[in-house]
Amino acid sequence: LVRDVCGDRAILNCTRCFRVDDLSDQGASEKFDLIILSPENLAPGPERPHTRISIREAITAIRTLKNFQHVPIIATAVSGKNQLALEEAGADLVLGLPFSCEEFKDSVRRFAPLPSEVPAAVENQLATGWKRTLQRLAGQMAFSRTGTQ
C-alpha cells in the first residue's frame, strides 16, 4: 500500500521488524522518514517467542523511537481500548480496527515526505536529455550498420 502511494515520486527502502526489541534497536540506530507499526502484533523477543507484547511494551517502544529521532509514527490495526494510550505515547496517528486500506493510504500521504509533483521544467529537461541520448544511439546504430556492409 505504501508503494501505491509513493508511485514514482520516491525511492522506497523498507525494513521489517517482527519483534519489539528489533524495532527499538533499528529505530534508535537508523534514520527513517516514516515508521509504520502494528503494536498489537509485534513479538516481544527471543525470551518469549510465541506471545505478543503488552500495550505497555508498545508504549515503551514508541517513546524510545521518539527519543532517538523525530519521525512520524503510524500505529495500525489498534483495538479501541489501546488507541488513546498509543497517542499519548507519541504515535502521530493511530488507526483502529477494522483496517481500511484507503484510510491507511491517506495517512501515508499525510506523513510521508513525498514531493507533490515533478516540476515541469525538470521533467522537460529529463525528456530532452533522454531524447538526445536515444538519437545518438540510433545514429551510432545506423552508422554501424552501414559501416559493416
Tab-separated table of C-alpha atoms in Angstrom:
chain	number	residue	atom	x	y	z
A	1	LEU	CA	0.000	0.000	0.000
A	2	VAL	CA	2.898	2.361	0.714
A	3	ARG	CA	4.323	1.654	-2.745
A	4	ASP	CA	0.936	2.547	-4.243
A	5	VAL	CA	1.092	5.932	-2.523
A	6	CYS	CA	4.730	6.672	-3.393
A	7	GLY	CA	4.464	5.660	-7.032
A	8	ASP	CA	7.397	7.057	-9.000
A	9	ARG	CA	7.854	10.090	-6.735
A	10	ALA	CA	10.192	8.417	-4.268
A	11	ILE	CA	12.669	5.605	-3.859
A	12	LEU	CA	11.284	3.390	-1.153
A	13	ASN	CA	13.577	1.406	1.129
A	14	CYS	CA	11.621	-0.737	3.549
A	15	THR	CA	12.692	-2.764	6.527
A	16	ARG	CA	10.634	-5.164	8.622
A	17	CYS	CA	10.765	-5.963	12.293
A	18	PHE	CA	8.763	-8.724	13.851
A	19	ARG	CA	9.987	-8.203	17.393
A	20	VAL	CA	9.698	-5.105	19.543
A	21	ASP	CA	13.382	-5.246	20.530
A	22	ASP	CA	14.411	-5.182	16.840
A	23	LEU	CA	12.087	-2.226	16.245
A	24	SER	CA	13.602	-0.280	19.133
A	25	ASP	CA	17.171	-1.141	18.106
A	26	GLN	CA	16.709	-0.165	14.448
A	27	GLY	CA	14.708	2.935	15.332
A	28	ALA	CA	17.477	4.100	17.625
A	29	SER	CA	20.347	3.420	15.234
A	30	GLU	CA	18.994	4.062	11.712
A	31	LYS	CA	17.374	7.092	10.079
A	32	PHE	CA	13.780	6.670	8.944
A	33	ASP	CA	11.361	9.079	7.280
A	34	LEU	CA	8.269	7.180	8.441
A	35	ILE	CA	7.639	4.294	10.828
A	36	ILE	CA	4.534	2.175	10.475
A	37	LEU	CA	3.864	-0.426	13.105
A	38	SER	CA	1.149	-2.726	14.270
A	39	PRO	CA	1.853	-2.650	18.007
A	40	GLU	CA	-0.601	-5.358	18.958
A	41	ASN	CA	1.045	-7.813	16.568
A	42	LEU	CA	4.718	-7.468	17.490
A	43	ALA	CA	6.510	-10.353	19.157
A	44	PRO	CA	8.304	-9.499	22.400
A	45	GLY	CA	11.711	-11.004	21.728
A	46	PRO	CA	13.650	-14.230	21.879
A	47	GLU	CA	12.782	-14.915	25.527
A	48	ARG	CA	9.018	-15.196	24.748
A	49	PRO	CA	8.847	-16.257	21.094
A	50	HIS	CA	5.207	-17.363	20.932
A	51	THR	CA	3.448	-14.477	22.626
A	52	ARG	CA	2.510	-10.899	21.775
A	53	ILE	CA	3.751	-7.781	23.520
A	54	SER	CA	1.676	-5.924	26.059
A	55	ILE	CA	0.398	-2.431	25.392
A	56	ARG	CA	2.957	-1.168	27.924
A	57	GLU	CA	5.772	-2.636	25.827
A	58	ALA	CA	4.333	-0.952	22.733
A	59	ILE	CA	4.166	2.374	24.566
A	60	THR	CA	7.783	1.988	25.672
A	61	ALA	CA	8.851	1.193	22.086
A	62	ILE	CA	7.106	4.289	20.695
A	63	ARG	CA	8.626	6.512	23.363
A	64	THR	CA	12.057	5.031	22.670
A	65	LEU	CA	11.697	5.730	18.944
A	66	LYS	CA	10.583	9.303	19.609
A	67	ASN	CA	13.535	9.870	21.962
A	68	PHE	CA	16.071	8.912	19.306
A	69	GLN	CA	14.644	10.666	16.268
A	70	HIS	CA	11.857	12.949	15.169
A	71	VAL	CA	9.974	10.637	12.839
A	72	PRO	CA	6.253	10.269	12.188
A	73	ILE	CA	4.891	7.023	13.608
A	74	ILE	CA	1.675	5.473	12.362
A	75	ALA	CA	0.223	2.696	14.526
A	76	THR	CA	-2.154	0.459	12.585
A	77	ALA	CA	-4.801	-2.121	13.421
A	78	VAL	CA	-5.115	-0.950	17.025
A	79	SER	CA	-8.069	-2.021	19.152
A	80	GLY	CA	-10.222	0.783	20.514
A	81	LYS	CA	-9.147	0.248	24.112
A	82	ASN	CA	-5.482	0.956	23.228
A	83	GLN	CA	-5.810	3.902	20.834
A	84	LEU	CA	-5.607	6.703	23.388
A	85	ALA	CA	-2.623	5.159	25.205
A	86	LEU	CA	-0.633	4.922	21.952
A	87	GLU	CA	-1.488	8.510	21.003
A	88	GLU	CA	-0.316	9.681	24.413
A	89	ALA	CA	2.891	7.659	23.981
A	90	GLY	CA	3.745	9.721	20.901
A	91	ALA	CA	2.241	7.941	17.902
A	92	ASP	CA	1.402	10.624	15.356
A	93	LEU	CA	-1.593	8.683	14.101
A	94	VAL	CA	-3.384	5.626	15.435
A	95	LEU	CA	-5.567	3.732	13.001
A	96	GLY	CA	-8.121	1.435	14.554
A	97	LEU	CA	-9.946	-1.673	13.515
A	98	PRO	CA	-11.297	-2.649	11.094
A	99	PHE	CA	-8.288	-1.890	8.923
A	100	SER	CA	-9.078	0.401	5.999
A	101	CYS	CA	-6.701	0.439	3.024
A	102	GLU	CA	-7.864	3.882	1.912
A	103	GLU	CA	-7.516	5.374	5.395
A	104	PHE	CA	-4.021	3.894	5.591
A	105	LYS	CA	-3.034	5.323	2.180
A	106	ASP	CA	-4.360	8.744	3.200
A	107	SER	CA	-2.264	8.653	6.365
A	108	VAL	CA	0.880	7.707	4.419
A	109	ARG	CA	0.234	10.610	2.036
A	110	ARG	CA	-0.118	12.882	5.047
A	111	PHE	CA	3.094	11.858	6.798
A	112	ALA	CA	5.467	10.591	4.095
A	113	PRO	CA	7.948	13.212	2.856
A	114	LEU	CA	6.973	12.977	-0.815
A	115	PRO	CA	7.395	15.672	-3.436
A	116	SER	CA	3.995	16.812	-4.618
A	117	GLU	CA	4.837	16.850	-8.308
A	118	VAL	CA	7.891	16.681	-10.526
A	119	PRO	CA	8.361	20.254	-11.783
A	120	ALA	CA	7.573	20.585	-15.489
A	121	ALA	CA	10.955	22.211	-16.207
A	122	VAL	CA	12.820	19.274	-14.665
A	123	GLU	CA	10.566	16.825	-16.475
A	124	ASN	CA	11.213	18.604	-19.794
A	125	GLN	CA	14.986	18.610	-19.189
A	126	LEU	CA	14.913	14.885	-18.470
A	127	ALA	CA	12.811	14.174	-21.540
A	128	THR	CA	15.107	16.279	-23.739
A	129	GLY	CA	18.183	14.531	-22.334
A	130	TRP	CA	16.737	11.090	-22.989
A	131	LYS	CA	15.653	12.114	-26.488
A	132	ARG	CA	19.184	13.276	-27.352
A	133	THR	CA	20.707	10.109	-25.935
A	134	LEU	CA	18.341	7.921	-27.940
A	135	GLN	CA	19.027	9.936	-31.093
A	136	ARG	CA	22.782	9.486	-30.619
A	137	LEU	CA	22.341	5.764	-30.062
A	138	ALA	CA	20.126	5.494	-33.131
A	139	GLY	CA	22.724	7.402	-35.172
A	140	GLN	CA	25.507	5.123	-33.933
A	141	MET	CA	23.467	2.060	-34.754
A	142	ALA	CA	22.742	3.363	-38.261
A	143	PHE	CA	26.431	4.178	-38.714
A	144	SER	CA	27.422	0.706	-37.550
A	145	ARG	CA	25.008	-0.975	-39.936
A	146	THR	CA	26.232	0.985	-42.940
A	147	GLY	CA	29.875	0.532	-41.956
A	148	THR	CA	29.658	-3.256	-41.946
A	149	GLN	CA	28.007	-3.661	-45.318
